[in-house]
Short mmCIF file of C-alpha atoms in Angstrom, two decimals:
data_model
loop_
_atom_site.label_atom_id
_atom_site.label_comp_id
_atom_site.label_asym_id
_atom_site.label_seq_id
_atom_site.Cartn_x
_atom_site.Cartn_y
_atom_site.Cartn_z
CA MET A 16 38.96 -146.72 -17.51
CA GLN A 17 41.06 -144.36 -19.58
CA ILE A 18 44.02 -142.75 -17.84
CA ARG A 19 44.48 -139.16 -18.89
CA MET A 20 47.85 -137.55 -19.19
CA ASP A 21 48.62 -134.55 -16.99
CA TRP A 22 49.53 -132.10 -19.72
CA ARG A 23 50.50 -129.49 -17.16
CA SER A 24 53.66 -131.54 -16.52
CA VAL A 25 54.85 -130.99 -20.11
CA THR A 26 56.73 -127.71 -19.86
CA PHE A 27 58.58 -127.64 -23.16
CA ASP A 28 57.84 -127.17 -26.87
CA TRP A 29 57.76 -130.54 -28.70
CA ASN A 30 59.25 -128.97 -31.84
CA ARG A 31 62.31 -128.05 -29.80
CA ALA A 32 62.63 -131.67 -28.67
CA ARG A 33 62.76 -132.63 -32.34
CA ALA A 34 65.51 -130.07 -32.90
CA PHE A 35 67.49 -131.64 -30.04
CA LEU A 36 66.98 -135.18 -31.35
CA VAL A 37 68.03 -134.46 -34.94
CA THR A 38 71.05 -132.42 -33.80
CA ALA A 39 72.17 -135.28 -31.57
CA GLU A 40 71.77 -137.83 -34.37
CA GLU A 41 73.43 -135.68 -37.05
CA GLY A 42 76.28 -134.47 -34.83
CA SER A 43 76.17 -130.78 -35.77
CA LEU A 44 73.73 -127.91 -36.13
CA SER A 45 74.54 -127.49 -39.82
CA ALA A 46 73.79 -131.15 -40.65
CA ALA A 47 70.63 -131.11 -38.54
CA ALA A 48 69.45 -127.90 -40.22
CA ARG A 49 69.87 -129.53 -43.64
CA ALA A 50 67.95 -132.62 -42.49
CA LEU A 51 65.07 -130.53 -41.17
CA LYS A 52 65.25 -127.95 -43.98
CA LEU A 53 65.66 -125.11 -41.48
CA ALA A 54 68.10 -122.26 -41.24
CA GLN A 55 70.96 -123.10 -38.90
CA PRO A 56 70.40 -120.03 -36.65
CA THR A 57 66.72 -121.01 -36.27
CA LEU A 58 67.66 -124.53 -35.25
CA GLY A 59 70.28 -123.25 -32.85
CA ARG A 60 67.70 -121.00 -31.16
CA GLN A 61 65.33 -123.96 -30.77
CA VAL A 62 68.01 -126.04 -29.05
CA LYS A 63 68.97 -123.16 -26.77
CA ALA A 64 65.32 -122.54 -25.92
CA LEU A 65 64.85 -126.23 -25.00
CA GLU A 66 67.88 -126.08 -22.73
CA ALA A 67 66.38 -123.05 -21.03
CA GLU A 68 62.98 -124.75 -20.67
CA LEU A 69 64.49 -127.92 -19.20
CA GLY A 70 67.12 -126.13 -17.13
CA VAL A 71 69.99 -128.33 -18.38
CA ALA A 72 72.82 -128.07 -20.91
CA LEU A 73 72.33 -130.65 -23.67
CA PHE A 74 75.45 -130.10 -25.80
CA GLU A 75 79.00 -128.93 -25.50
CA ARG A 76 81.32 -127.89 -28.31
CA SER A 77 83.71 -130.54 -29.67
CA GLY A 78 85.90 -129.31 -32.52
CA ARG A 79 83.59 -128.41 -35.38
CA GLY A 80 80.69 -130.40 -34.00
CA LEU A 81 78.68 -130.88 -30.85
CA ARG A 82 78.95 -133.49 -28.12
CA LEU A 83 76.16 -134.53 -25.78
CA THR A 84 76.53 -133.66 -22.13
CA PRO A 85 75.72 -136.35 -19.54
CA ALA A 86 72.27 -134.78 -19.18
CA GLY A 87 71.88 -134.82 -22.97
CA HIS A 88 72.72 -138.53 -23.05
CA ASP A 89 70.13 -139.23 -20.35
CA LEU A 90 67.40 -137.38 -22.25
CA LEU A 91 68.24 -138.63 -25.75
CA GLU A 92 66.41 -141.96 -25.47
CA HIS A 93 63.26 -140.16 -24.28
CA ALA A 94 63.51 -137.85 -27.28
CA ARG A 95 63.98 -140.84 -29.59
CA ALA A 96 60.84 -142.45 -28.18
CA MET A 97 58.97 -139.23 -28.94
CA GLY A 98 60.40 -139.23 -32.46
CA GLU A 99 59.33 -142.83 -33.08
CA GLY A 100 55.85 -142.03 -31.82
CA ALA A 101 55.62 -139.00 -34.10
CA ARG A 102 56.79 -141.06 -37.08
CA ALA A 103 54.25 -143.78 -36.34
CA LEU A 104 51.47 -141.20 -36.10
CA SER A 105 52.58 -139.55 -39.35
CA LEU A 106 52.77 -142.86 -41.22
CA ALA A 107 49.36 -143.98 -39.98
CA ALA A 108 47.67 -140.69 -40.82
CA TRP A 109 49.43 -140.26 -44.14
CA GLY A 110 48.42 -143.74 -45.25
CA GLN A 111 44.71 -143.28 -44.57
CA THR A 112 43.71 -142.19 -48.05
CA GLU A 113 42.03 -143.69 -51.05
CA ALA A 114 42.71 -140.73 -53.33
CA LEU A 115 44.74 -141.43 -56.47
CA GLU A 116 46.60 -138.15 -56.25
CA GLY A 117 49.56 -136.74 -54.38
CA ASP A 118 53.27 -137.44 -54.02
CA VAL A 119 55.04 -140.79 -53.98
CA ALA A 120 58.83 -141.09 -53.61
CA ILE A 121 60.57 -144.06 -55.22
CA SER A 122 64.14 -144.98 -54.29
CA ALA A 123 66.29 -146.78 -56.86
CA SER A 124 69.91 -147.12 -57.88
CA ASP A 125 71.21 -144.70 -60.46
CA ALA A 126 71.26 -147.45 -63.12
CA TYR A 127 67.66 -148.47 -62.55
CA ALA A 128 66.55 -144.85 -62.20
CA SER A 129 68.23 -143.95 -65.49
CA TYR A 130 67.46 -146.94 -67.69
CA LEU A 131 64.56 -149.02 -66.34
CA LEU A 132 62.29 -146.68 -64.37
CA PRO A 133 61.45 -144.09 -67.07
CA PRO A 134 59.15 -146.27 -69.25
CA ILE A 135 57.45 -147.65 -66.13
CA LEU A 136 56.80 -144.16 -64.79
CA ASP A 137 55.64 -142.94 -68.19
CA ARG A 138 52.97 -145.66 -68.33
CA LEU A 139 51.95 -144.93 -64.75
CA HIS A 140 51.60 -141.20 -65.45
CA ARG A 141 49.36 -141.88 -68.45
CA GLN A 142 47.13 -144.05 -66.27
CA GLU A 143 47.18 -141.88 -63.12
CA PRO A 144 48.21 -138.33 -64.09
CA ARG A 145 47.43 -136.88 -60.64
CA ILE A 146 50.07 -138.95 -58.90
CA ARG A 147 53.37 -137.05 -58.68
CA ILE A 148 56.52 -139.17 -58.55
CA GLU A 149 59.79 -138.18 -56.91
CA VAL A 150 62.73 -140.40 -57.89
CA VAL A 151 65.23 -140.70 -55.03
CA VAL A 152 68.48 -141.82 -56.64
CA SER A 153 70.68 -143.71 -54.20
CA ASN A 154 72.89 -146.78 -54.36
CA ALA A 155 72.47 -147.16 -50.60
CA LEU A 156 69.35 -148.57 -48.95
CA SER A 157 66.87 -145.78 -48.23
CA ASP A 158 65.30 -145.82 -44.76
CA LEU A 159 61.62 -146.28 -45.56
CA SER A 160 60.61 -146.09 -41.89
CA ARG A 161 62.02 -142.56 -41.78
CA ARG A 162 60.24 -141.68 -45.02
CA GLU A 163 63.44 -141.20 -47.04
CA ALA A 164 61.27 -142.82 -49.71
CA ASP A 165 57.87 -144.51 -49.88
CA ILE A 166 58.80 -147.43 -52.11
CA ALA A 167 62.24 -148.82 -52.98
CA VAL A 168 63.66 -150.97 -55.74
CA ARG A 169 66.30 -153.14 -54.08
CA ASN A 170 68.53 -156.10 -54.80
CA VAL A 171 68.27 -157.51 -51.28
CA ARG A 172 65.37 -158.90 -49.29
CA PRO A 173 64.02 -156.50 -46.63
CA THR A 174 64.82 -157.62 -43.09
CA GLU A 175 63.15 -154.82 -41.12
CA PRO A 176 59.94 -156.02 -39.41
CA ASP A 177 57.93 -152.98 -40.53
CA LEU A 178 58.68 -153.48 -44.24
CA ILE A 179 57.07 -155.71 -46.83
CA GLY A 180 58.52 -156.75 -50.18
CA ARG A 181 57.78 -158.58 -53.41
CA ARG A 182 60.55 -160.47 -55.18
CA VAL A 183 59.72 -159.71 -58.78
CA ARG A 184 62.47 -161.51 -60.65
CA ASP A 185 66.00 -162.85 -60.61
CA ALA A 186 67.98 -160.50 -62.82
CA GLN A 187 71.26 -161.36 -64.51
CA ALA A 188 74.43 -159.29 -64.59
CA ARG A 189 76.93 -159.72 -67.41
CA LEU A 190 80.25 -158.25 -68.53
CA TYR A 191 80.11 -155.66 -71.31
CA ALA A 192 82.58 -153.65 -73.35
CA ALA A 193 82.64 -151.46 -76.45
CA PRO A 194 83.38 -153.35 -79.71
CA GLY A 195 86.48 -151.24 -80.36
CA TYR A 196 87.87 -152.07 -76.94
CA LEU A 197 87.38 -155.80 -77.51
CA ASP A 198 89.08 -155.48 -80.91
CA ARG A 199 92.15 -153.94 -79.21
CA LEU A 200 92.21 -156.85 -76.76
CA GLY A 201 92.12 -159.33 -79.61
CA ARG A 202 88.68 -160.56 -78.58
CA PRO A 203 89.73 -163.31 -76.18
CA GLY A 204 87.07 -165.97 -76.01
CA ALA A 205 87.56 -167.26 -72.47
CA ALA A 206 88.10 -165.78 -69.01
CA GLN A 207 91.79 -166.76 -69.01
CA GLY A 208 92.45 -164.47 -71.98
CA PHE A 209 91.55 -161.26 -70.10
CA SER A 210 94.72 -161.00 -67.99
CA ALA A 211 95.68 -157.75 -69.78
CA ALA A 212 92.18 -156.23 -69.78
CA GLU A 213 91.03 -153.17 -67.86
CA PHE A 214 87.92 -153.48 -65.71
CA ILE A 215 85.92 -150.74 -64.02
CA GLU A 216 85.20 -151.44 -60.34
CA ILE A 217 81.85 -150.19 -59.02
CA ASP A 218 82.79 -149.86 -55.34
CA ALA A 219 85.80 -149.63 -53.06
CA SER A 220 85.62 -153.17 -51.71
CA GLY A 221 87.26 -155.00 -54.59
CA SER A 222 84.28 -157.31 -54.73
CA LEU A 223 84.17 -157.48 -58.54
CA MET A 224 87.77 -158.71 -58.77
CA GLY A 225 87.13 -161.35 -56.12
CA LEU A 226 83.93 -162.48 -57.82
CA LEU A 227 85.49 -162.75 -61.28
CA ASN A 228 88.48 -164.67 -59.96
CA THR A 229 86.07 -167.32 -58.68
CA LYS A 230 84.71 -167.56 -62.23
CA GLY A 231 87.98 -168.46 -63.96
CA PHE A 232 89.60 -165.04 -64.37
CA SER A 233 93.07 -164.31 -63.05
CA LEU A 234 92.97 -160.61 -62.16
CA ASP A 235 94.81 -158.34 -59.74
CA GLU A 236 94.60 -154.67 -58.80
CA GLY A 237 96.44 -153.74 -61.99
CA ASN A 238 93.41 -154.84 -63.98
CA PHE A 239 91.26 -152.22 -62.23
CA PRO A 240 92.63 -148.77 -63.14
CA TYR A 241 89.21 -147.16 -62.56
CA ARG A 242 86.86 -147.21 -59.60
CA CYS A 243 83.47 -145.57 -59.73
CA ARG A 244 80.61 -145.51 -57.23
CA ASN A 245 78.01 -144.50 -59.78
CA PHE A 246 76.64 -147.10 -62.21
CA THR A 247 75.67 -144.62 -64.92
CA VAL A 248 79.14 -143.04 -64.93
CA MET A 249 80.70 -146.51 -65.00
CA TRP A 250 78.46 -147.42 -67.90
CA GLU A 251 79.45 -144.33 -69.88
CA MET A 252 83.12 -145.22 -69.35
CA VAL A 253 82.37 -148.69 -70.76
CA ARG A 254 80.52 -147.21 -73.73
CA GLN A 255 83.51 -144.97 -74.49
CA GLY A 256 85.87 -147.93 -74.65
CA MET A 257 87.73 -147.41 -71.39
CA GLY A 258 87.28 -150.93 -70.06
CA ILE A 259 84.91 -153.72 -69.11
CA GLY A 260 81.98 -153.26 -66.73
CA ILE A 261 79.21 -155.36 -65.25
CA LEU A 262 75.51 -154.50 -65.39
CA ASP A 263 71.99 -155.92 -65.53
CA ASP A 264 71.62 -157.53 -68.97
CA ARG A 265 68.29 -155.81 -69.59
CA ILE A 266 70.30 -152.60 -69.76
CA GLY A 267 73.44 -153.98 -71.38
CA ASP A 268 71.78 -156.01 -74.12
CA ALA A 269 69.63 -153.02 -75.11
CA ASP A 270 72.61 -150.68 -75.63
CA PRO A 271 73.85 -150.67 -79.26
CA LEU A 272 77.24 -149.21 -78.26
CA VAL A 273 78.35 -152.25 -76.25
CA GLU A 274 78.35 -156.02 -76.49
CA ARG A 275 78.87 -158.93 -74.16
CA ALA A 276 82.58 -159.10 -73.44
CA VAL A 277 82.64 -162.85 -72.84
CA PRO A 278 79.69 -164.39 -74.72
CA GLY A 279 79.98 -167.78 -73.02
CA PHE A 280 80.42 -166.35 -69.52
CA ALA A 281 77.70 -167.48 -67.11
CA ALA A 282 75.54 -164.61 -65.89
CA ILE A 283 75.61 -163.59 -62.24
CA ASP A 284 72.10 -163.85 -60.78
CA PHE A 285 70.75 -161.34 -58.27
CA PRO A 286 67.21 -160.66 -56.99
CA VAL A 287 65.07 -157.61 -57.63
CA TRP A 288 62.71 -156.64 -54.81
CA ILE A 289 60.03 -153.95 -54.61
CA VAL A 290 59.87 -152.86 -50.97
CA ALA A 291 57.56 -150.58 -48.97
CA HIS A 292 56.44 -149.85 -45.44
CA ARG A 293 53.65 -152.18 -44.37
CA ASP A 294 51.37 -149.12 -43.97
CA ILE A 295 51.07 -149.22 -47.76
CA ALA A 296 47.93 -151.26 -47.14
CA ARG A 297 46.20 -148.05 -45.98
CA SER A 298 46.94 -146.05 -49.11
CA ARG A 299 45.45 -146.81 -52.50
CA ARG A 300 47.87 -144.34 -54.10
CA LEU A 301 50.89 -146.25 -52.81
CA ARG A 302 49.42 -149.60 -53.76
CA VAL A 303 48.88 -148.43 -57.34
CA VAL A 304 52.50 -147.28 -57.65
CA PHE A 305 53.79 -150.43 -55.93
CA ASP A 306 51.82 -152.63 -58.33
CA ALA A 307 53.08 -150.63 -61.33
CA LEU A 308 56.66 -151.20 -60.22
CA VAL A 309 56.05 -154.90 -59.65
CA GLU A 310 54.60 -155.24 -63.15
CA GLY A 311 57.31 -153.13 -64.78
CA PHE A 312 60.25 -154.92 -63.21
CA SER A 313 58.72 -158.38 -63.68
CA THR A 314 58.76 -158.18 -67.46
#
């Protein structure tokens, strides 16, 4: 026997519940409006209208942002459950298609998006011209469950239970520099000879210095006058002779303006994964793009 819901007990607009949820998660009306692609006054009216419908205050002002009231805290988990249900419905419905047309968003780091994705996407477009690709450039992991992207190129195995992945290869990262820069250094042949070299760090953690020091280098913070959180900018600095950088050797070896800084230095292996939501099985369009990425990054 099917139990029917008493819809008369639902006395509020579900869209306004979404406005409440996103505002609570983003911490301000302005951030929530950007996330939902709404005007901030429109979003503010939706939140106010929900408060009036429910008869409770959900937020209070806190500096430049908003803070949940006790009632808002109590209702937030219910709103999150609604949001998860809406996402699940959207994913299931969106995946039920066999048409080879429509939009697919691919998330990749700026280096992969700039140097490795273009020929793969060009071949895909020639084969399936009605599929439109959006490239989401991010060095952070995109949340595929929240549809920040449909498919991601990652260097870590997916751990979320609703994601699937294919490990396509073990890539190799090497140290590169411009020939003129190596000439100024005197072209040292071993790691110990780079104590006066400049390196370009790719994040704020100091992980590159720590990694290289385990490989025979003897470096300190003075060897890292530049820090950059964008691989393509880092790579341009390397190409212009500003220092030594590390990158996937499929990119580095193909660039005529640089060379391997330490030819005998052992490469640093890292995996390449193509990752998607498991609902990809319901969409032929997504499977075609997924397979194209697997093929392109495998070779």
